[in-house]
């Protein structure tokens, strides 16, 4: 049996889980999330825990078992605590600022780069740090990746936008070769 799939998902106080055939809805203090789950999997709410079981050991069922449990865990965590990703902006003259809800990036282009948050996501700017917050882990990660893609860190001077704690391998310049 899947090691991840057989673990029960604890449901904290204030979080409501509704289970329908092929669908799970989770409501909490941070928001509400819905997720389609494979129709063959059995999902049950048992004593404050969500338990996912599979009907057989077919390859498809094994693959979906751990995935469904992880998705439910991420939904419960998202509606109770929320998800966040932090990005660092490094480089002379590189900075970020908020214009209402819109994130405005100045990262060495001749123009400003504006990024509007999708529904359920907020941006926060604190000096050279940009924090993306939301309840849906996938959407938060996607928004952080799109912001990083505006100006990824380059290997010679390390300028650009990177995840907090990301290590960028540095290269030597031309003068060091010969």
GROMACS .gro file of C-alpha atoms in nm:
model
  178
    1UNK     CA    1   0.000   0.000   0.000
    2UNK     CA    2   0.116   0.354  -0.064
    3UNK     CA    3   0.310   0.496   0.229
    4UNK     CA    4   0.175   0.845   0.166
    5UNK     CA    5  -0.175   0.732   0.076
    6UNK     CA    6  -0.236   0.527   0.388
    7UNK     CA    7  -0.160   0.815   0.628
    8UNK     CA    8  -0.477   0.978   0.762
    9UNK     CA    9  -0.516   1.353   0.709
   10UNK     CA   10  -0.590   1.527   1.041
   11UNK     CA   11  -0.866   1.790   1.015
   12UNK     CA   12  -0.803   2.080   1.257
   13UNK     CA   13  -1.079   2.262   1.444
   14UNK     CA   14  -1.258   2.519   1.229
   15UNK     CA   15  -1.209   2.322   0.907
   16UNK     CA   16  -1.509   2.154   0.743
   17UNK     CA   17  -1.459   1.871   0.492
   18UNK     CA   18  -1.743   1.767   0.261
   19UNK     CA   19  -1.703   1.445   0.064
   20UNK     CA   20  -1.905   1.369  -0.250
   21UNK     CA   21  -1.841   1.098  -0.509
   22UNK     CA   22  -1.537   1.211  -0.706
   23UNK     CA   23  -1.511   1.546  -0.527
   24UNK     CA   24  -1.383   1.686  -0.198
   25UNK     CA   25  -1.464   2.035  -0.066
   26UNK     CA   26  -1.274   2.191   0.223
   27UNK     CA   27  -1.382   2.511   0.402
   28UNK     CA   28  -1.181   2.691   0.666
   29UNK     CA   29  -1.095   3.031   0.809
   30UNK     CA   30  -0.870   3.120   0.513
   31UNK     CA   31  -1.113   3.021   0.236
   32UNK     CA   32  -1.266   2.733   0.044
   33UNK     CA   33  -1.116   2.480  -0.199
   34UNK     CA   34  -1.266   2.207  -0.420
   35UNK     CA   35  -1.084   1.918  -0.583
   36UNK     CA   36  -1.183   1.639  -0.818
   37UNK     CA   37  -1.063   1.300  -0.693
   38UNK     CA   38  -1.044   0.978  -0.896
   39UNK     CA   39  -1.389   0.818  -0.897
   40UNK     CA   40  -1.266   0.472  -0.786
   41UNK     CA   41  -1.101   0.591  -0.464
   42UNK     CA   42  -1.296   0.573  -0.140
   43UNK     CA   43  -1.267   0.878   0.086
   44UNK     CA   44  -1.412   0.877   0.437
   45UNK     CA   45  -1.418   1.115   0.732
   46UNK     CA   46  -1.334   0.910   1.041
   47UNK     CA   47  -1.295   1.063   1.390
   48UNK     CA   48  -1.152   1.397   1.273
   49UNK     CA   49  -0.933   1.241   1.006
   50UNK     CA   50  -0.979   1.198   0.631
   51UNK     CA   51  -0.885   0.847   0.518
   52UNK     CA   52  -0.824   0.757   0.152
   53UNK     CA   53  -0.841   0.391   0.043
   54UNK     CA   54  -0.810   0.230  -0.297
   55UNK     CA   55  -1.015  -0.062  -0.428
   56UNK     CA   56  -0.729  -0.261  -0.581
   57UNK     CA   57  -0.357  -0.270  -0.647
   58UNK     CA   58  -0.392  -0.179  -1.014
   59UNK     CA   59  -0.126   0.062  -1.133
   60UNK     CA   60  -0.377   0.344  -1.187
   61UNK     CA   61  -0.522   0.305  -0.837
   62UNK     CA   62  -0.178   0.297  -0.677
   63UNK     CA   63  -0.080   0.614  -0.863
   64UNK     CA   64  -0.397   0.801  -0.766
   65UNK     CA   65  -0.395   0.688  -0.401
   66UNK     CA   66  -0.099   0.893  -0.275
   67UNK     CA   67  -0.187   1.183  -0.505
   68UNK     CA   68  -0.540   1.212  -0.367
   69UNK     CA   69  -0.419   1.203  -0.008
   70UNK     CA   70  -0.151   1.470  -0.077
   71UNK     CA   71  -0.404   1.696  -0.253
   72UNK     CA   72  -0.644   1.668   0.041
   73UNK     CA   73  -0.362   1.740   0.287
   74UNK     CA   74  -0.260   2.051   0.088
   75UNK     CA   75  -0.622   2.171   0.080
   76UNK     CA   76  -0.663   2.130   0.458
   77UNK     CA   77  -0.334   2.311   0.524
   78UNK     CA   78  -0.424   2.587   0.278
   79UNK     CA   79  -0.764   2.670   0.427
   80UNK     CA   80  -0.633   2.652   0.785
   81UNK     CA   81  -0.287   2.818   0.760
   82UNK     CA   82  -0.242   2.927   0.398
   83UNK     CA   83   0.062   2.887   0.172
   84UNK     CA   84   0.337   3.137   0.093
   85UNK     CA   85   0.648   3.162  -0.121
   86UNK     CA   86   0.911   3.433  -0.077
   87UNK     CA   87   1.127   3.569  -0.358
   88UNK     CA   88   1.442   3.782  -0.331
   89UNK     CA   89   1.529   4.057  -0.575
   90UNK     CA   90   1.903   4.113  -0.617
   91UNK     CA   91   2.074   4.369  -0.837
   92UNK     CA   92   2.158   4.737  -0.844
   93UNK     CA   93   1.842   4.934  -0.910
   94UNK     CA   94   1.622   4.624  -0.903
   95UNK     CA   95   1.318   4.667  -0.682
   96UNK     CA   96   0.953   4.584  -0.636
   97UNK     CA   97   0.662   4.796  -0.517
   98UNK     CA   98   0.288   4.767  -0.483
   99UNK     CA   99   0.044   4.980  -0.684
  100UNK     CA  100  -0.287   4.892  -0.521
  101UNK     CA  101  -0.307   4.513  -0.559
  102UNK     CA  102  -0.068   4.511  -0.856
  103UNK     CA  103   0.297   4.413  -0.814
  104UNK     CA  104   0.529   4.646  -1.007
  105UNK     CA  105   0.880   4.515  -1.083
  106UNK     CA  106   1.176   4.731  -1.187
  107UNK     CA  107   1.435   4.476  -1.295
  108UNK     CA  108   1.653   4.638  -1.558
  109UNK     CA  109   1.408   4.659  -1.848
  110UNK     CA  110   1.317   4.982  -2.024
  111UNK     CA  111   0.963   4.932  -1.897
  112UNK     CA  112   0.793   4.840  -1.571
  113UNK     CA  113   0.664   4.485  -1.534
  114UNK     CA  114   0.317   4.472  -1.377
  115UNK     CA  115   0.173   4.154  -1.231
  116UNK     CA  116  -0.191   4.137  -1.120
  117UNK     CA  117  -0.270   3.866  -0.863
  118UNK     CA  118  -0.535   3.607  -0.950
  119UNK     CA  119  -0.833   3.560  -0.720
  120UNK     CA  120  -0.729   3.425  -0.380
  121UNK     CA  121  -0.364   3.535  -0.406
  122UNK     CA  122  -0.199   3.840  -0.250
  123UNK     CA  123   0.144   3.994  -0.299
  124UNK     CA  124   0.343   4.163  -0.024
  125UNK     CA  125   0.663   4.366  -0.068
  126UNK     CA  126   0.910   4.418   0.215
  127UNK     CA  127   1.231   4.579   0.090
  128UNK     CA  128   1.389   4.334  -0.155
  129UNK     CA  129   1.152   4.050  -0.061
  130UNK     CA  130   0.828   3.968  -0.243
  131UNK     CA  131   0.590   3.726  -0.068
  132UNK     CA  132   0.312   3.546  -0.255
  133UNK     CA  133   0.032   3.423  -0.026
  134UNK     CA  134  -0.284   3.221  -0.087
  135UNK     CA  135  -0.484   2.912   0.004
  136UNK     CA  136  -0.416   2.704  -0.309
  137UNK     CA  137  -0.061   2.564  -0.307
  138UNK     CA  138  -0.054   2.513  -0.684
  139UNK     CA  139  -0.164   2.869  -0.765
  140UNK     CA  140   0.082   3.022  -0.513
  141UNK     CA  141   0.370   2.821  -0.661
  142UNK     CA  142   0.268   2.909  -1.017
  143UNK     CA  143   0.252   3.283  -0.939
  144UNK     CA  144   0.593   3.271  -0.768
  145UNK     CA  145   0.738   3.089  -1.071
  146UNK     CA  146   0.592   3.348  -1.310
  147UNK     CA  147   0.741   3.635  -1.106
  148UNK     CA  148   1.080   3.460  -1.100
  149UNK     CA  149   1.061   3.405  -1.477
  150UNK     CA  150   1.047   3.783  -1.538
  151UNK     CA  151   1.421   3.804  -1.459
  152UNK     CA  152   1.576   3.472  -1.348
  153UNK     CA  153   1.910   3.498  -1.167
  154UNK     CA  154   2.204   3.512  -1.405
  155UNK     CA  155   2.520   3.312  -1.327
  156UNK     CA  156   2.786   3.585  -1.359
  157UNK     CA  157   2.677   3.855  -1.114
  158UNK     CA  158   2.380   3.677  -0.956
  159UNK     CA  159   2.139   3.957  -1.044
  160UNK     CA  160   1.773   3.873  -1.084
  161UNK     CA  161   1.477   3.729  -0.896
  162UNK     CA  162   1.526   3.408  -0.701
  163UNK     CA  163   1.343   3.205  -0.438
  164UNK     CA  164   1.449   3.285  -0.083
  165UNK     CA  165   1.734   3.051   0.006
  166UNK     CA  166   1.790   2.944  -0.359
  167UNK     CA  167   2.154   2.888  -0.438
  168UNK     CA  168   2.268   3.013  -0.778
  169UNK     CA  169   2.584   2.858  -0.919
  170UNK     CA  170   2.823   3.136  -1.015
  171UNK     CA  171   3.051   3.125  -1.317
  172UNK     CA  172   3.387   3.291  -1.371
  173UNK     CA  173   3.410   3.566  -1.629
  174UNK     CA  174   3.623   3.575  -1.945
  175UNK     CA  175   3.930   3.723  -1.773
  176UNK     CA  176   3.967   3.417  -1.552
  177UNK     CA  177   3.991   3.178  -1.848
  178UNK     CA  178   4.311   3.285  -2.012
   0.00000   0.00000   0.00000
